Short mmCIF file of C-alpha atoms in Angstrom, two decimals:
data_model
loop_
_atom_site.label_atom_id
_atom_site.label_comp_id
_atom_site.label_asym_id
_atom_site.label_seq_id
_atom_site.Cartn_x
_atom_site.Cartn_y
_atom_site.Cartn_z
CA UNK A 108 0.19 0.02 -0.15
CA UNK A 109 1.54 3.53 -1.01
CA UNK A 110 1.86 6.11 1.76
CA UNK A 111 0.14 9.38 1.49
CA UNK A 112 2.87 11.39 1.63
CA UNK A 113 6.54 9.65 1.89
CA UNK A 114 5.75 6.80 -0.29
CA UNK A 115 6.61 4.32 2.41
CA UNK A 116 4.71 0.75 2.03
CA UNK A 117 2.68 -1.03 4.90
CA UNK A 118 3.31 -4.78 4.43
CA UNK A 119 0.85 -7.53 5.60
CA UNK A 120 3.23 -8.04 8.51
CA UNK A 121 3.06 -4.54 9.62
CA UNK A 122 -0.93 -4.82 9.74
CA UNK A 123 -1.18 -8.38 11.27
CA UNK A 124 1.32 -6.84 14.32
CA UNK A 125 -1.08 -3.74 14.77
CA UNK A 126 -4.21 -5.78 14.81
CA UNK A 127 -3.51 -7.49 18.32
CA UNK A 128 -2.69 -4.09 19.73
CA UNK A 129 -5.94 -2.69 18.77
CA UNK A 130 -8.20 -5.71 19.76
CA UNK A 131 -6.51 -5.27 23.16
CA UNK A 132 -7.21 -1.69 23.31
CA UNK A 133 -10.76 -2.35 22.42
CA UNK A 134 -11.14 -5.18 24.83
CA UNK A 135 -9.60 -2.82 27.63
CA UNK A 136 -12.01 -0.06 26.94
CA UNK A 137 -15.17 -2.58 27.36
CA UNK A 138 -13.53 -4.23 30.70
CA UNK A 139 -13.50 -0.42 32.04
CA UNK A 140 -17.06 0.37 30.87
CA UNK A 141 -18.21 -2.69 32.32
CA UNK A 142 -16.73 -2.36 35.51
CA UNK A 143 -17.78 1.21 35.79
CA UNK A 144 -20.71 1.83 38.59
CA UNK A 145 -22.93 3.89 36.27
CA UNK A 146 -22.86 0.84 33.93
CA UNK A 147 -23.75 -1.55 36.37
CA UNK A 148 -26.77 0.62 37.62
CA UNK A 149 -27.73 1.06 33.99
CA UNK A 150 -27.71 -2.28 33.31
CA UNK A 151 -29.47 -3.42 36.40
CA UNK A 152 -32.20 -0.75 35.58
CA UNK A 153 -32.82 -2.13 32.11
CA UNK A 154 -32.91 -5.87 32.95
CA UNK A 155 -35.31 -4.68 36.17
CA UNK A 156 -37.49 -3.11 33.68
CA UNK A 157 -37.58 -5.64 31.26
CA UNK A 158 -38.35 -8.52 33.80
CA UNK A 159 -41.08 -6.43 35.43
CA UNK A 160 -42.79 -5.69 31.96
CA UNK A 161 -42.14 -9.65 31.20
CA UNK A 162 -43.95 -10.42 34.43
CA UNK A 163 -46.96 -7.98 34.02
CA UNK A 164 -47.65 -8.87 30.75
CA UNK A 165 -47.10 -12.71 31.21
CA UNK A 166 -49.69 -12.29 34.09
CA UNK A 167 -51.97 -10.73 32.24
CA UNK A 168 -51.74 -13.35 29.23
CA UNK A 169 -51.92 -16.13 32.09
CA UNK A 170 -54.97 -14.46 33.36
CA UNK A 171 -56.60 -13.95 29.64
CA UNK A 172 -55.81 -17.48 28.87
CA UNK A 173 -57.55 -18.87 32.12
CA UNK A 174 -60.60 -16.64 31.70
CA UNK A 175 -61.01 -18.07 28.14
CA UNK A 176 -60.62 -21.56 29.31
CA UNK A 177 -63.09 -20.84 32.20
CA UNK A 178 -65.72 -19.54 29.67
CA UNK A 179 -65.26 -22.21 27.08
CA UNK A 180 -65.66 -24.78 30.19
CA UNK A 181 -68.93 -23.06 30.92
CA UNK A 182 -70.43 -23.32 27.42
CA UNK A 183 -72.38 -26.82 27.16
CA UNK A 184 -71.57 -28.93 24.18
CA UNK A 185 -73.85 -28.78 21.31
CA UNK A 186 -76.95 -30.97 21.35
CA UNK A 187 -80.87 -31.08 20.59
CA UNK A 188 -80.69 -28.89 24.23
CA UNK A 189 -77.99 -26.50 23.45
CA UNK A 190 -77.80 -25.49 19.72
CA UNK A 191 -75.25 -22.86 18.46
CA UNK A 192 -76.11 -19.72 16.59
CA UNK A 193 -74.09 -17.23 14.90
CA UNK A 194 -74.18 -13.80 16.15
CA UNK A 195 -74.93 -10.32 14.39
CA UNK A 196 -72.38 -7.96 14.23
CA UNK A 197 -73.99 -6.13 17.23
CA UNK A 198 -73.57 -9.45 19.49
CA UNK A 199 -77.43 -10.55 19.23
CA UNK A 200 -78.63 -13.72 18.63
CA UNK A 201 -79.53 -14.39 14.99
CA UNK A 202 -81.92 -16.12 14.05
CA UNK A 203 -84.34 -15.03 16.79
CA UNK A 204 -85.10 -17.69 18.93
CA UNK A 205 -88.07 -20.02 18.12
CA UNK A 206 -91.32 -18.37 18.82
CA UNK A 207 -93.85 -20.37 20.63
CA UNK A 208 -97.40 -21.12 19.26
CA UNK A 209 -98.66 -18.32 21.14
CA UNK A 210 -96.06 -15.83 19.47
CA UNK A 211 -96.64 -17.63 16.42
CA UNK A 212 -100.40 -16.85 16.38
CA UNK A 213 -100.01 -13.27 17.27
CA UNK A 214 -97.17 -12.66 14.72
CA UNK A 215 -99.57 -14.15 11.94
CA UNK A 216 -102.81 -11.82 13.39
CA UNK A 217 -100.26 -8.97 13.20
CA UNK A 218 -99.22 -9.68 9.61
CA UNK A 219 -103.04 -9.77 8.41
CA UNK A 220 -103.69 -6.68 10.20
CA UNK A 221 -101.06 -4.45 8.86
CA UNK A 222 -102.17 -5.84 5.43
CA UNK A 223 -105.65 -4.33 6.02
CA UNK A 224 -107.18 -7.35 7.13
CA UNK A 225 -108.63 -6.17 10.48
CA UNK A 226 -111.95 -4.80 11.65
CA UNK A 227 -111.95 -1.12 12.06
CA UNK A 228 -114.44 -1.31 14.61
CA UNK A 229 -112.47 -2.95 16.76
CA UNK A 230 -109.62 -0.55 16.52
CA UNK A 231 -112.23 2.17 17.34
CA UNK A 232 -113.79 0.45 20.54
CA UNK A 233 -110.02 -0.21 21.61
CA UNK A 234 -109.16 3.26 21.29
CA UNK A 235 -112.50 4.67 22.25
CA UNK A 236 -111.40 6.44 25.31
CA UNK A 237 -108.44 8.27 23.85
CA UNK A 238 -110.79 9.60 21.00
CA UNK A 239 -113.43 10.76 23.32
CA UNK A 240 -110.78 12.71 25.09
CA UNK A 241 -109.25 14.11 22.27
CA UNK A 242 -112.23 14.80 19.88
CA UNK A 243 -112.76 13.49 16.51
CA UNK A 244 -110.80 16.08 14.76
CA UNK A 245 -107.70 16.01 16.81
CA UNK A 246 -107.77 12.01 17.16
CA UNK A 247 -107.54 12.17 13.32
CA UNK A 248 -104.46 13.63 13.55
CA UNK A 249 -103.20 11.23 15.91
CA UNK A 250 -104.40 8.16 13.57
CA UNK A 251 -102.59 9.62 10.53
CA UNK A 252 -99.11 10.43 12.23
CA UNK A 253 -95.66 8.98 12.20
CA UNK A 254 -93.15 9.06 14.94
CA UNK A 255 -89.48 7.79 14.93
CA UNK A 256 -88.17 6.65 18.43
CA UNK A 257 -84.30 6.51 18.74
CA UNK A 258 -83.11 4.31 21.87
CA UNK A 259 -85.38 1.60 23.13
CA UNK A 260 -84.12 1.36 26.87
CA UNK A 261 -85.95 2.17 29.80
CA UNK A 262 -87.50 5.49 28.39
CA UNK A 263 -87.74 4.77 24.88
CA UNK A 264 -89.61 1.49 25.52
CA UNK A 265 -92.32 2.74 27.83
CA UNK A 266 -92.62 5.95 25.38
CA UNK A 267 -93.29 3.51 22.57
CA UNK A 268 -95.72 1.34 24.54
CA UNK A 269 -97.62 4.74 25.30
CA UNK A 270 -97.95 5.80 21.59
CA UNK A 271 -98.97 2.93 20.16
CA UNK A 272 -101.47 2.08 22.79
CA UNK A 273 -102.81 5.54 22.22
CA UNK A 274 -103.40 5.17 18.56
CA UNK A 275 -100.16 5.85 16.65
CA UNK A 276 -100.12 3.76 13.46
CA UNK A 277 -96.76 4.23 11.92
CA UNK A 278 -93.67 3.91 13.94
CA UNK A 279 -89.96 3.69 13.25
CA UNK A 280 -87.51 2.13 16.07
CA UNK A 281 -83.84 2.44 15.79
CA UNK A 282 -81.44 0.98 18.35
CA UNK A 283 -78.33 -1.03 18.17
CA UNK A 284 -78.37 -2.66 21.45
CA UNK A 285 -80.08 -6.04 22.74
CA UNK A 286 -82.08 -6.75 25.97
CA UNK A 287 -79.79 -7.40 28.69
CA UNK A 288 -80.72 -9.02 32.08
CA UNK A 289 -80.01 -5.71 34.25
CA UNK A 290 -82.36 -3.83 31.91
CA UNK A 291 -85.32 -5.91 32.80
CA UNK A 292 -85.81 -3.75 36.00
CA UNK A 293 -86.69 -0.77 33.95
CA UNK A 294 -87.60 -1.99 30.45
CA UNK A 295 -91.66 -1.88 29.48
CA UNK A 296 -92.08 -4.94 27.77
CA UNK A 297 -89.04 -7.53 27.91
CA UNK A 298 -89.13 -10.57 29.48
CA UNK A 299 -86.47 -13.07 30.55
CA UNK A 300 -87.07 -14.88 27.12
CA UNK A 301 -86.10 -11.76 25.56
CA UNK A 302 -82.45 -11.56 26.76
CA UNK A 303 -79.88 -11.46 24.11
CA UNK A 304 -82.15 -10.17 21.41
CA UNK A 305 -82.39 -6.80 19.65
CA UNK A 306 -84.38 -4.53 21.66
CA UNK A 307 -86.27 -3.44 18.48
CA UNK A 308 -87.52 -6.61 17.42
CA UNK A 309 -88.54 -7.34 21.32
CA UNK A 310 -90.52 -4.32 21.49
CA UNK A 311 -92.21 -4.95 18.22
CA UNK A 312 -92.94 -8.54 19.29
CA UNK A 313 -94.67 -7.84 22.57
CA UNK A 314 -96.62 -4.91 21.29
CA UNK A 315 -97.95 -6.55 18.27
CA UNK A 316 -100.02 -8.47 20.65
CA UNK A 317 -101.66 -5.32 21.69
CA UNK A 318 -101.92 -3.28 18.68
CA UNK A 319 -101.52 -5.57 15.78
CA UNK A 320 -102.76 -3.24 13.16
CA UNK A 321 -99.64 -0.83 13.70
CA UNK A 322 -97.10 -0.09 11.11
CA UNK A 323 -93.37 -0.79 12.23
CA UNK A 324 -90.01 -0.03 11.09
CA UNK A 325 -87.29 -1.59 13.10
CA UNK A 326 -83.78 -0.59 12.37
CA UNK A 327 -81.03 -2.55 14.58
CA UNK A 328 -78.62 -0.24 14.38
CA UNK A 329 -76.38 2.53 15.83
CA UNK A 330 -77.69 6.21 15.23
CA UNK A 331 -74.97 8.23 12.90
CA UNK A 332 -75.14 11.49 11.78
CA UNK A 333 -73.81 10.37 8.27
CA UNK A 334 -76.62 7.93 7.93
CA UNK A 335 -79.30 10.55 9.21
CA UNK A 336 -81.07 11.10 6.22
CA UNK A 337 -81.78 7.21 5.79
CA UNK A 338 -82.77 6.57 9.40
CA UNK A 339 -84.87 9.67 9.58
CA UNK A 340 -86.65 9.64 6.14
CA UNK A 341 -90.11 9.83 5.55
CA UNK A 342 -92.83 7.03 5.81
CA UNK A 343 -94.19 4.87 3.00
CA UNK A 344 -92.90 4.14 -0.51
CA UNK A 345 -92.32 7.48 -1.89
CA UNK A 346 -90.79 8.71 1.69
CA UNK A 347 -92.94 11.55 1.33
CA UNK A 348 -94.30 12.01 5.02
CA UNK A 349 -91.73 13.60 6.88
CA UNK A 350 -91.84 12.14 10.67
CA UNK A 351 -94.28 14.46 13.03
CA UNK A 352 -92.00 13.95 15.87
CA UNK A 353 -88.44 12.21 16.60
CA UNK A 354 -88.03 11.21 20.10
CA UNK A 355 -84.27 11.35 21.56
CA UNK A 356 -84.32 8.66 24.21
CA UNK A 357 -80.42 7.91 23.73
CA UNK A 358 -77.91 8.09 26.70
CA UNK A 359 -74.88 8.68 24.75
CA UNK A 360 -74.16 12.11 25.02
CA UNK A 361 -72.49 12.47 21.78
CA UNK A 362 -74.85 10.34 19.80
CA UNK A 363 -77.73 12.41 21.27
CA UNK A 364 -76.13 15.99 20.54
CA UNK A 365 -75.62 14.62 16.93
CA UNK A 366 -79.34 13.71 16.76
CA UNK A 367 -80.72 16.85 18.06
CA UNK A 368 -78.67 19.22 16.20
CA UNK A 369 -79.46 17.13 12.76
CA UNK A 370 -83.22 17.38 13.66
CA UNK A 371 -82.56 21.15 14.32
CA UNK A 372 -80.54 21.84 11.40
CA UNK A 373 -83.31 19.69 9.12
CA UNK A 374 -86.14 21.31 10.59
CA UNK A 375 -87.69 18.01 12.18
CA UNK A 376 -89.29 18.14 15.50
CA UNK A 377 -87.61 16.50 18.15
CA UNK A 378 -88.10 16.04 21.72
CA UNK A 379 -85.42 14.99 24.23
CA UNK A 380 -85.11 12.72 27.51
CA UNK A 381 -82.59 13.88 29.73
CA UNK A 382 -81.05 11.60 32.42
CA UNK A 383 -83.55 9.29 34.45
CA UNK A 384 -80.56 7.91 36.24
CA UNK A 385 -80.01 8.73 39.83
CA UNK A 386 -83.42 10.43 40.03
CA UNK A 387 -86.27 9.31 42.74
CA UNK A 388 -88.77 12.06 42.75
CA UNK A 389 -91.43 12.07 39.86
CA UNK A 390 -93.04 15.37 41.00
CA UNK A 391 -89.63 17.42 39.86
CA UNK A 392 -90.16 16.09 36.28
CA UNK A 393 -90.76 18.85 33.75
CA UNK A 394 -91.03 19.39 30.16
CA UNK A 395 -89.69 22.63 28.94
CA UNK A 396 -86.95 24.14 26.69
CA UNK A 397 -83.34 22.42 26.96
CA UNK A 398 -81.98 25.82 28.05
CA UNK A 399 -84.22 25.87 30.97
CA UNK A 400 -82.95 22.52 32.33
CA UNK A 401 -80.94 22.54 35.61
CA UNK A 402 -79.54 19.90 37.88
CA UNK A 403 -79.08 17.16 35.36
CA UNK A 404 -75.32 16.54 34.29
CA UNK A 405 -76.58 14.98 31.17
CA UNK A 406 -78.66 18.13 30.14
CA UNK A 407 -75.94 20.42 31.27
CA UNK A 408 -73.16 18.36 28.97
CA UNK A 409 -75.88 18.36 26.04
CA UNK A 410 -76.69 21.86 26.49
CA UNK A 411 -73.31 22.79 26.50
CA UNK A 412 -72.16 21.15 23.16
CA UNK A 413 -75.26 22.43 21.54
CA UNK A 414 -74.27 25.73 22.28
CA UNK A 415 -71.09 25.03 20.87
CA UNK A 416 -72.71 24.19 17.59
CA UNK A 417 -74.61 27.60 17.68
CA UNK A 418 -78.22 26.12 19.26
CA UNK A 419 -78.98 27.79 22.70
CA UNK A 420 -82.75 27.07 22.96
CA UNK A 421 -85.35 25.84 20.66
CA UNK A 422 -85.56 21.77 21.63
CA UNK A 423 -88.06 20.91 24.37
CA UNK A 424 -86.87 18.49 26.62
CA UNK A 425 -88.09 16.15 29.50
CA UNK A 426 -85.76 16.60 32.61
CA UNK A 427 -85.59 16.48 36.49
CA UNK A 428 -85.19 19.47 38.80
CA UNK A 429 -84.35 16.99 41.56
CA UNK A 430 -80.94 18.11 43.25
CA UNK A 431 -78.43 15.35 44.25
CA UNK A 432 -77.85 14.99 47.74
CA UNK A 433 -76.27 13.05 50.61
CA UNK A 434 -77.38 9.52 50.60
CA UNK A 435 -78.93 9.85 47.19
CA UNK A 436 -77.63 7.54 44.41
CA UNK A 437 -74.63 8.75 42.04
CA UNK A 438 -72.90 7.32 39.23
CA UNK A 439 -70.76 4.24 40.14
CA UNK A 440 -67.10 4.47 39.53
CA UNK A 441 -65.02 1.92 37.99
CA UNK A 442 -63.06 -0.44 40.04
CA UNK A 443 -59.58 1.03 40.57
CA UNK A 444 -57.86 -1.93 38.75
CA UNK A 445 -59.61 -1.26 35.61
CA UNK A 446 -58.09 1.93 35.23
CA UNK A 447 -54.69 0.36 36.05
CA UNK A 448 -55.37 -2.09 33.28
CA UNK A 449 -55.66 1.17 31.02
CA UNK A 450 -58.54 -0.80 29.21
CA UNK A 451 -61.57 1.02 30.38
CA UNK A 452 -62.79 1.67 26.91
CA UNK A 453 -63.23 -2.26 26.22
CA UNK A 454 -65.66 -2.13 28.87
CA UNK A 455 -68.35 -0.29 26.91
CA UNK A 456 -70.54 -1.98 24.54
CA UNK A 457 -69.31 0.53 21.66
CA UNK A 458 -66.30 2.88 21.50
CA UNK A 459 -67.18 6.02 23.46
CA UNK A 460 -70.31 4.59 24.86
CA UNK A 461 -70.39 4.88 28.51
CA UNK A 462 -68.81 1.92 30.55
CA UNK A 463 -69.67 3.07 34.12
CA UNK A 464 -72.66 1.65 35.87
CA UNK A 465 -75.69 4.21 36.28
CA UNK A 466 -78.06 3.64 39.27
CA UNK A 467 -81.43 3.71 37.91
CA UNK A 468 -85.00 3.13 40.03
CA UNK A 469 -86.99 1.17 37.82
CA UNK A 470 -89.79 3.50 38.07
CA UNK A 471 -88.25 6.64 36.60
CA UNK A 472 -87.48 5.88 33.29
CA UNK A 473 -91.06 4.77 32.78
CA UNK A 474 -92.13 8.29 34.37
CA UNK A 475 -89.63 9.99 31.73
CA UNK A 476 -91.16 7.60 28.85
CA UNK A 477 -94.90 8.46 29.59
CA UNK A 478 -94.06 11.95 29.82
CA UNK A 479 -92.28 12.38 26.46
CA UNK A 480 -95.24 10.25 24.95
CA UNK A 481 -97.54 12.55 26.62
CA UNK A 482 -95.91 15.43 25.23
CA UNK A 483 -95.64 14.09 21.79
CA UNK A 484 -99.47 13.27 21.64
CA UNK A 485 -100.72 16.74 22.66
CA UNK A 486 -98.25 18.25 20.01
CA UNK A 487 -99.27 16.15 17.19
CA UNK A 488 -103.19 16.60 18.21
CA UNK A 489 -102.80 20.12 19.08
CA UNK A 490 -104.45 19.71 22.38
CA UNK A 491 -103.79 22.69 24.58
CA UNK A 492 -100.72 22.56 26.84
CA UNK A 493 -97.92 24.50 28.25
CA UNK A 494 -94.05 23.99 28.05
CA UNK A 495 -91.74 25.96 30.02
CA UNK A 496 -90.33 28.49 28.17
CA UNK A 497 -86.40 28.79 27.59
CA UNK A 498 -84.20 31.40 29.55
CA UNK A 499 -85.03 34.36 27.47
CA UNK A 500 -81.75 36.48 28.55
CA UNK A 501 -80.59 37.99 25.72
CA UNK A 502 -80.92 41.55 27.39
CA UNK A 503 -78.99 40.39 30.06
CA UNK A 504 -76.12 38.77 27.97
CA UNK A 505 -76.25 42.00 25.84
CA UNK A 506 -75.70 44.10 29.21
CA UNK A 507 -72.77 41.93 30.42
CA UNK A 508 -70.97 42.40 26.95
CA UNK A 509 -71.45 45.88 27.05
CA UNK A 510 -69.72 45.57 30.67
CA UNK A 511 -66.72 43.55 29.05
CA UNK A 512 -66.40 46.38 26.47
CA UNK A 513 -66.24 49.13 28.94
CA UNK A 514 -63.75 46.84 31.28
CA UNK A 515 -61.49 46.60 28.25
CA UNK A 516 -61.48 49.96 27.22
CA UNK A 517 -60.76 51.23 30.67
CA UNK A 518 -57.83 48.66 30.89
CA UNK A 519 -56.51 50.31 27.60
CA UNK A 520 -56.85 53.69 29.05
CA UNK A 521 -54.87 52.69 32.25
CA UNK A 522 -52.35 51.09 30.21
CA UNK A 523 -51.71 54.59 28.22
CA UNK A 524 -53.33 53.21 24.91
CA UNK A 525 -56.42 54.46 22.72
CA UNK A 526 -59.39 52.74 23.09
CA UNK A 527 -61.15 54.31 20.22
CA UNK A 528 -62.62 51.65 17.89
CA UNK A 529 -61.63 49.03 20.03
CA UNK A 530 -63.37 45.59 19.48
CA UNK A 531 -63.69 42.66 22.12
CA UNK A 532 -63.43 39.31 20.43
CA UNK A 533 -66.56 37.67 22.22
CA UNK A 534 -70.33 37.39 20.91
CA UNK A 535 -73.42 37.53 22.94
CA UNK A 536 -73.68 33.50 22.24
CA UNK A 537 -70.05 33.65 23.87
CA UNK A 538 -71.28 35.34 26.84
CA UNK A 539 -74.45 33.30 27.22
CA UNK A 540 -72.27 29.94 26.98
CA UNK A 541 -69.65 31.33 29.68
CA UNK A 542 -72.56 32.36 31.83
CA UNK A 543 -74.92 29.45 31.65
CA UNK A 544 -72.87 26.64 30.91
CA UNK A 545 -69.24 27.30 32.35
CA UNK A 546 -70.41 29.28 35.49
CA UNK A 547 -73.96 27.91 36.09
CA UNK A 548 -75.04 31.26 36.13
CA UNK A 549 -73.79 32.18 39.27
CA UNK A 550 -70.72 34.33 40.44
CA UNK A 551 -67.57 32.33 41.34
CA UNK A 552 -66.86 34.37 44.43
CA UNK A 553 -70.27 34.51 46.11
CA UNK A 554 -72.49 32.25 44.24
CA UNK A 555 -75.18 35.02 43.54
CA UNK A 556 -76.91 34.61 40.29
CA UNK A 557 -77.98 38.17 39.78
CA UNK A 558 -76.17 41.34 38.63
CA UNK A 559 -73.78 39.37 36.74
CA UNK A 560 -70.43 40.61 34.95
CA UNK A 561 -67.51 39.01 33.21
CA UNK A 562 -64.28 40.16 33.83
CA UNK A 563 -60.51 38.73 33.19
CA UNK A 564 -59.26 36.67 36.31
CA UNK A 565 -55.97 37.75 35.65
CA UNK A 566 -54.03 40.60 34.33
CA UNK A 567 -52.36 40.14 31.15
CA UNK A 568 -48.61 38.97 32.07
CA UNK A 569 -47.19 41.46 29.41
CA UNK A 570 -49.43 44.08 30.33
CA UNK A 571 -52.73 45.03 28.50
CA UNK A 572 -51.95 45.17 24.67
CA UNK A 573 -54.14 46.25 21.73
CA UNK A 574 -53.89 43.85 18.54
CA UNK A 575 -53.33 46.10 15.39
CA UNK A 576 -52.28 43.40 13.62
CA UNK A 577 -54.60 44.22 10.83
CA UNK A 578 -54.82 47.67 9.19
CA UNK A 579 -57.62 49.56 10.53
CA UNK A 580 -58.80 47.12 13.08
CA UNK A 581 -58.43 47.15 16.62
CA UNK A 582 -59.10 44.43 19.30
CA UNK A 583 -58.00 43.12 22.56
CA UNK A 584 -56.26 39.98 23.10
CA UNK A 585 -58.72 38.19 25.04
CA UNK A 586 -59.83 34.59 25.21
CA UNK A 587 -62.77 32.96 26.79
CA UNK A 588 -60.72 31.25 29.17
CA UNK A 589 -59.15 34.24 30.46
CA UNK A 590 -62.71 35.53 31.78
CA UNK A 591 -64.83 34.30 35.05
CA UNK A 592 -68.17 35.40 36.22
CA UNK A 593 -69.00 37.44 39.14
CA UNK A 594 -71.47 39.97 40.51
CA UNK A 595 -71.12 43.46 39.24
CA UNK A 596 -69.81 44.60 42.68
CA UNK A 597 -67.26 41.79 42.80
CA UNK A 598 -66.05 42.88 39.45
CA UNK A 599 -65.71 46.38 40.42
CA UNK A 600 -63.34 45.50 43.19
CA UNK A 601 -61.56 42.89 41.28
CA UNK A 602 -60.65 45.39 38.43
CA UNK A 603 -59.29 47.76 41.11
CA UNK A 604 -57.39 45.13 43.13
CA UNK A 605 -56.09 42.51 40.37
CA UNK A 606 -56.27 44.04 37.08
CA UNK A 607 -55.11 47.57 37.76
CA UNK A 608 -53.78 47.14 41.47
CA UNK A 609 -51.49 43.93 39.96
CA UNK A 610 -51.96 41.67 42.95
CA UNK A 611 -52.41 37.98 42.04
CA UNK A 612 -56.02 36.70 42.70
CA UNK A 613 -54.30 34.20 44.80
CA UNK A 614 -53.87 36.51 47.45
CA UNK A 615 -57.43 38.03 47.28
CA UNK A 616 -59.46 34.93 47.39
CA UNK A 617 -59.90 32.03 49.55
CA UNK A 618 -58.52 28.75 48.03
CA UNK A 619 -62.08 27.12 47.67
CA UNK A 620 -62.81 30.11 45.09
CA UNK A 621 -59.12 29.79 43.43
CA UNK A 622 -59.72 26.08 43.14
CA UNK A 623 -63.35 26.67 41.44
CA UNK A 624 -61.79 28.83 38.75
CA UNK A 625 -59.50 26.58 37.66
CA UNK A 626 -61.88 23.62 37.62
CA UNK A 627 -64.23 25.79 35.37
CA UNK A 628 -61.00 27.09 33.58
CA UNK A 629 -60.10 23.30 32.83
CA UNK A 630 -63.66 22.49 31.71
CA UNK A 631 -63.78 24.83 29.22
CA UNK A 632 -60.32 24.04 27.81
CA UNK A 633 -61.62 20.69 27.37
CA UNK A 634 -64.99 21.51 25.78
CA UNK A 635 -63.22 24.03 23.69
CA UNK A 636 -62.21 21.32 21.36
CA UNK A 637 -65.92 21.01 20.16
CA UNK A 638 -66.45 24.78 19.38
#
């Protein structure tokens, strides 16, 4: 090999003499590293981590294997008594269990009646009390109506039973779920024989024995907004008759909000049932605008997400004003071990559906369901009735917005800036959302519900500045999460001491107030993703 500069040659013997020396140096380096304290600690930690992870995953695998084997062992072998059947995509038995002779007779009668082979005088006699109450003109409206019920649990099943017993002739049922043993405490018509069967088919089968002439459409599927046009289509071959009412009896918040939003945007009349879980006082159930619903976590969350979509009122709802209290039922928490496993979502029937147990007194869903059915019947027939009005507080929101505008102008002047033409990036709808949904219509300081105002919680870190990045436009750098709700008197004092005085809120308010503000702020940051 030629040298780079002096032309000297390296022979193969030279290379052979160098290789042992280099290997010896490398070996010495490895020995030093292996003997170092830091390397030994790192190696110990790595081996320990791998061992622990292996034990955890190995233990989980063993538990799963044992659970599967126990489950398989509990399944009896196939025989005439125990026959295997393929399940549907929703886990329901398919085909339906063999019908009894009585059920076959009822189904045959229903098929004939739905084709017109039924004495109309019998129908009139069965519905005579309803007809007498409504008068012939109103009763005729009911007898030509079409209703859709979404959700066939405790509320939806009782509502459906009341509607068809009253004379509704066309009804569409939408629900993906099947009857479970635990749902028998509140379901209107399900029996032990129905466990494992689709709720829509169970309701139809049981109620056809009462009103065989009713026309049914049973859709065993999840409500999805991308299928809304098909699921809420009109009745009949031409699909020309729009539903007179859509009934929301869903207990999943996201699906509920999507259904209500779809109906609102497509001018479909809809009534929503709020939560019957953890309720026990039937005298506290009311029908009113959804904006007026209180003391109900389901309605609060539903309201909040609807407001984020620009819908603040105009949807009737059945809700309870019963307050939670000491000794009353509450949403049951999941066992701690389920959270440690990190598989909480696997406990729900479908992704994003609730997995926790909701305590339900079996009588309350029935009361909710019959209240919804009663409202729909009165609405369809035009029978006189009163519905609680929504919170008509636009004037109050305008006053709060005006006060916020004044506050931002005063802060601009105190910072030596010209507030002329200053805009506040907050709308009247934003004010309504913050006051009603984030702060529950009360001051964070005193809890007072009157003379409310919105104010910054903290003074801006870098001082108050006007954003003039757009030519000819001036607005304050303000975000919704910067604001809190106080009474006007509290807001005036807060402006003096905190916003202009430079004092941190932690020195001016009790820990309870500080924690409340932080909880509300975190809620707003979470729900901001839906705005």
